[in-house]
CSV table of C-alpha atoms in Angstrom, one decimal:
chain,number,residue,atom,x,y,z
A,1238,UNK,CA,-33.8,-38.7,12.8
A,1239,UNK,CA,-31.4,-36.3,14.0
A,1240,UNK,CA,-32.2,-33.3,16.4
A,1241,UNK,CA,-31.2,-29.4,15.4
A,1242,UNK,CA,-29.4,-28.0,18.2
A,1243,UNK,CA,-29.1,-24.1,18.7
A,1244,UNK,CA,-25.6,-22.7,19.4
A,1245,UNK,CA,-25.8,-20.3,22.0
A,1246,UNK,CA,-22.2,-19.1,21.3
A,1247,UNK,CA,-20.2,-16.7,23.9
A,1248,UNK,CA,-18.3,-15.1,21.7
A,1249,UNK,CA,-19.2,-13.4,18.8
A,1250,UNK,CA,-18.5,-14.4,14.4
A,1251,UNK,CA,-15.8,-12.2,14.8
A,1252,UNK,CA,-13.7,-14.6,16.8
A,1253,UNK,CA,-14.5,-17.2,14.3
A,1254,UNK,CA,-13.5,-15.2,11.5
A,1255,UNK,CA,-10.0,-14.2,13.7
A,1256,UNK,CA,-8.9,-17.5,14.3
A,1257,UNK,CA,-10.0,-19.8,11.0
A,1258,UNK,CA,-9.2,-16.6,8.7
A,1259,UNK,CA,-5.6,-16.9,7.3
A,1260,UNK,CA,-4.1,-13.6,7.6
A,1261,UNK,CA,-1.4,-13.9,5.6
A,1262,UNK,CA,-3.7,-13.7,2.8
A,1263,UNK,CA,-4.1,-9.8,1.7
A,1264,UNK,CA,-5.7,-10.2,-1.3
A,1265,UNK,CA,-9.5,-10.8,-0.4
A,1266,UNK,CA,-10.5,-7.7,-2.6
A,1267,UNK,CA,-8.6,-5.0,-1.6
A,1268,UNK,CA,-9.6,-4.9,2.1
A,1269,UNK,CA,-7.3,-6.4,5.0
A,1270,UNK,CA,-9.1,-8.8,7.2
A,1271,UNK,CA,-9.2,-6.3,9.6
A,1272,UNK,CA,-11.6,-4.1,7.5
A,1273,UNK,CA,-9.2,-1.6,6.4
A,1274,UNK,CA,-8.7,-0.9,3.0
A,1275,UNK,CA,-5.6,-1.3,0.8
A,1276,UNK,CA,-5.5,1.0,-2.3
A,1277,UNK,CA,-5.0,-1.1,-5.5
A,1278,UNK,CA,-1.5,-0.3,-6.8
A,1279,UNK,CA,-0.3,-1.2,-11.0
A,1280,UNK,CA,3.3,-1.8,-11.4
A,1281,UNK,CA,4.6,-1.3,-15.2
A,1282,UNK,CA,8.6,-2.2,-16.2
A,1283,UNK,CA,10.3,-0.8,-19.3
A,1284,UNK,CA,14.0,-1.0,-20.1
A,1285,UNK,CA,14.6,1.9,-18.1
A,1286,UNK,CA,12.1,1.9,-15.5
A,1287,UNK,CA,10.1,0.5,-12.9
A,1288,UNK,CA,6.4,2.4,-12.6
A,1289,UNK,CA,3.9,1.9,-9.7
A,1290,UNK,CA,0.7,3.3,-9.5
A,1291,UNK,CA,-1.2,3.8,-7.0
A,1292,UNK,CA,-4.7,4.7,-6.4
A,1293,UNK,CA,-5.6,7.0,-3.6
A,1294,UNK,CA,-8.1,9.9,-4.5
A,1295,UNK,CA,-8.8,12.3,-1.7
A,1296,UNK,CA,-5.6,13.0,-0.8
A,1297,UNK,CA,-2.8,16.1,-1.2
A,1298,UNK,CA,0.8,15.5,-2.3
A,1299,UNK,CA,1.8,16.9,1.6
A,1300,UNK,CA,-0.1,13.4,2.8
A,1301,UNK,CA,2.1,11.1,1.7
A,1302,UNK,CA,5.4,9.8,2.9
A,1303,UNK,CA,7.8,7.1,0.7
A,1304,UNK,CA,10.8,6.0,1.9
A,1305,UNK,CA,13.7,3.8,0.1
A,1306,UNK,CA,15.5,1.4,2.6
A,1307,UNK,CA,17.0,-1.4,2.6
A,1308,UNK,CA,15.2,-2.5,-0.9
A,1309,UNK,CA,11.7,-2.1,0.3
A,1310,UNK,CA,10.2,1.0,-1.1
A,1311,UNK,CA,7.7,2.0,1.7
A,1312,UNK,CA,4.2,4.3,0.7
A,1313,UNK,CA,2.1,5.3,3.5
A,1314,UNK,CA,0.2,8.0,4.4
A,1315,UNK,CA,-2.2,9.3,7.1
A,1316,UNK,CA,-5.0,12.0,7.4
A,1317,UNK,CA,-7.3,13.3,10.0
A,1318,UNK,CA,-9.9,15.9,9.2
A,1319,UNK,CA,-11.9,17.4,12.1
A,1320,UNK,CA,-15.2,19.7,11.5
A,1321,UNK,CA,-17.3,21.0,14.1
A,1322,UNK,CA,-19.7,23.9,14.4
A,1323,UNK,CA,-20.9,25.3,18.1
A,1324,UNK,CA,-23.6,27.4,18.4
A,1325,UNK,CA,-23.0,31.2,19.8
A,1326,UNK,CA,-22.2,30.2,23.2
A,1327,UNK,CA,-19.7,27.6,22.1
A,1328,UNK,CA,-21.7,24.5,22.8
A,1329,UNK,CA,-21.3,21.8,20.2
A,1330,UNK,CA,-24.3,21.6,17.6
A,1331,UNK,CA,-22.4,18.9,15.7
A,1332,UNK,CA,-18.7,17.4,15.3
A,1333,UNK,CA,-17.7,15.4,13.0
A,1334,UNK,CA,-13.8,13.7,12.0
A,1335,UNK,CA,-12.2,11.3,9.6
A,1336,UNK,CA,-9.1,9.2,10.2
A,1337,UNK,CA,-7.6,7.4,7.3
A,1338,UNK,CA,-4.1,5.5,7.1
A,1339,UNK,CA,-2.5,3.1,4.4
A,1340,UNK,CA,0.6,1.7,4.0
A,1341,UNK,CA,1.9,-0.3,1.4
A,1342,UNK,CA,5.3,-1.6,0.7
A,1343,UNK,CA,7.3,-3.2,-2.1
A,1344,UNK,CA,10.4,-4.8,-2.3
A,1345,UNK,CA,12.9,-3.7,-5.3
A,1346,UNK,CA,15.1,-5.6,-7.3
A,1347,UNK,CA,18.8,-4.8,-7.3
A,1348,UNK,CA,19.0,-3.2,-10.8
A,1349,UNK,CA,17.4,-0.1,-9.3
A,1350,UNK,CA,19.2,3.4,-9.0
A,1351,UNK,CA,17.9,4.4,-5.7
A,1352,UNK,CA,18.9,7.8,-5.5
A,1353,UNK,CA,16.9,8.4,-8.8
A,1354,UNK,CA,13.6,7.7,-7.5
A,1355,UNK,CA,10.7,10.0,-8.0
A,1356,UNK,CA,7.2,10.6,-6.8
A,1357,UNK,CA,4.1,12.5,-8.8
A,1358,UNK,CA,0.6,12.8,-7.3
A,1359,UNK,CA,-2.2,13.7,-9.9
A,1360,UNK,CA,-6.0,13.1,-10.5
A,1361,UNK,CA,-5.5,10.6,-7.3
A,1362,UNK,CA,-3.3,8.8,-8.5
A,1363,UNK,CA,0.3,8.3,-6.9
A,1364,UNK,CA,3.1,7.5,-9.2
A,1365,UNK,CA,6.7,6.7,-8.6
A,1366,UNK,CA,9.1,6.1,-11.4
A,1367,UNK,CA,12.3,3.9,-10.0
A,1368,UNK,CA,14.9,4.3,-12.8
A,1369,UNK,CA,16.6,1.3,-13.6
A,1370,UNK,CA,20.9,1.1,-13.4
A,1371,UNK,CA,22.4,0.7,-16.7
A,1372,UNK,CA,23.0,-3.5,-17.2
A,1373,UNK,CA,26.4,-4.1,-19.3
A,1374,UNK,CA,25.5,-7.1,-21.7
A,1375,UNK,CA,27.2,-10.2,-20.4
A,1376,UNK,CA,30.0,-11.5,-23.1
A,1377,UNK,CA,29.7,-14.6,-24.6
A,1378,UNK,CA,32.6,-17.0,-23.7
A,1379,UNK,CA,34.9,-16.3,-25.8
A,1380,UNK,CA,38.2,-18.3,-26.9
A,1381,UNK,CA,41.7,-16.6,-26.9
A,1382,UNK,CA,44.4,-18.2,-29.5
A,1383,UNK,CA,47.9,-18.7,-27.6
A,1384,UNK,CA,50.9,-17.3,-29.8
């Protein structure tokens, strides 16, 4: 028979979950293991172009920030909304604020023009269209006759 023993543990699940988590993993559902969350992005090809989506409703087109460097494309943005009301002799009745911040990045291939990228915000969703540089079709081998 064995006996039940009851953990009385010191530190809280959260240390568990810190060091027997792998945090390289991102992908648990679109949420960081930090409890953040990661907006869900699509990423579409053509011959000419490279297309990523992103979802982030809520937001203004002023709100975001991309940058090109390097050959990581870089899409963040951050927002902070504050609301209060105070009654007539400016004590607070109620005060509320939001704080929200993503960043996600993405690393380009080298066929990319990167002075010929551009960004669109509509309906909350973010797109940026990278145009692609023209590739010259590689020549067979091809055998030249000595005169």
């Amino acid at each position: 028979m064995s006996e039940l023993v009851k953990k009385n543990t010191l530190f809280p699940a959260f240390f568990d979950d810190f060091f027997t988590k792998d945090f390289i993993n991102w992908n648990d559902k679109n949420f960081t293991k930090f409890g953040s969350t990661l907006p869900s992005a699509n990423i579409k090809e053509d011959d000419k172009t490279y297309m990523i989506q992103i979802a982030v409703p809520g937001l203004r087109k002023e709100d975001f920030e991309i940058e090109y460097k390097n050959g990581i494309l870089s899409v963040s943005s951050e927002k902070k909304v504050e609301k209060e009301d105070k009654d007539k002799e400016g004590n607070y009745i109620r005060k509320e604020f939001t704080y929200s911040t993503f960043q996600r990045t993405f690393s380009l291939p080298e066929d990319i023009m990167d002075d010929k990228i551009e960004a669109n915000y509509k309906e909350g969703i973010l797109t940026v269209n990278i145009n692609k540089k023209e590739v010259k079709p590689v020549i067979a081998k091809k055998t030249i006759m000595v005169k």
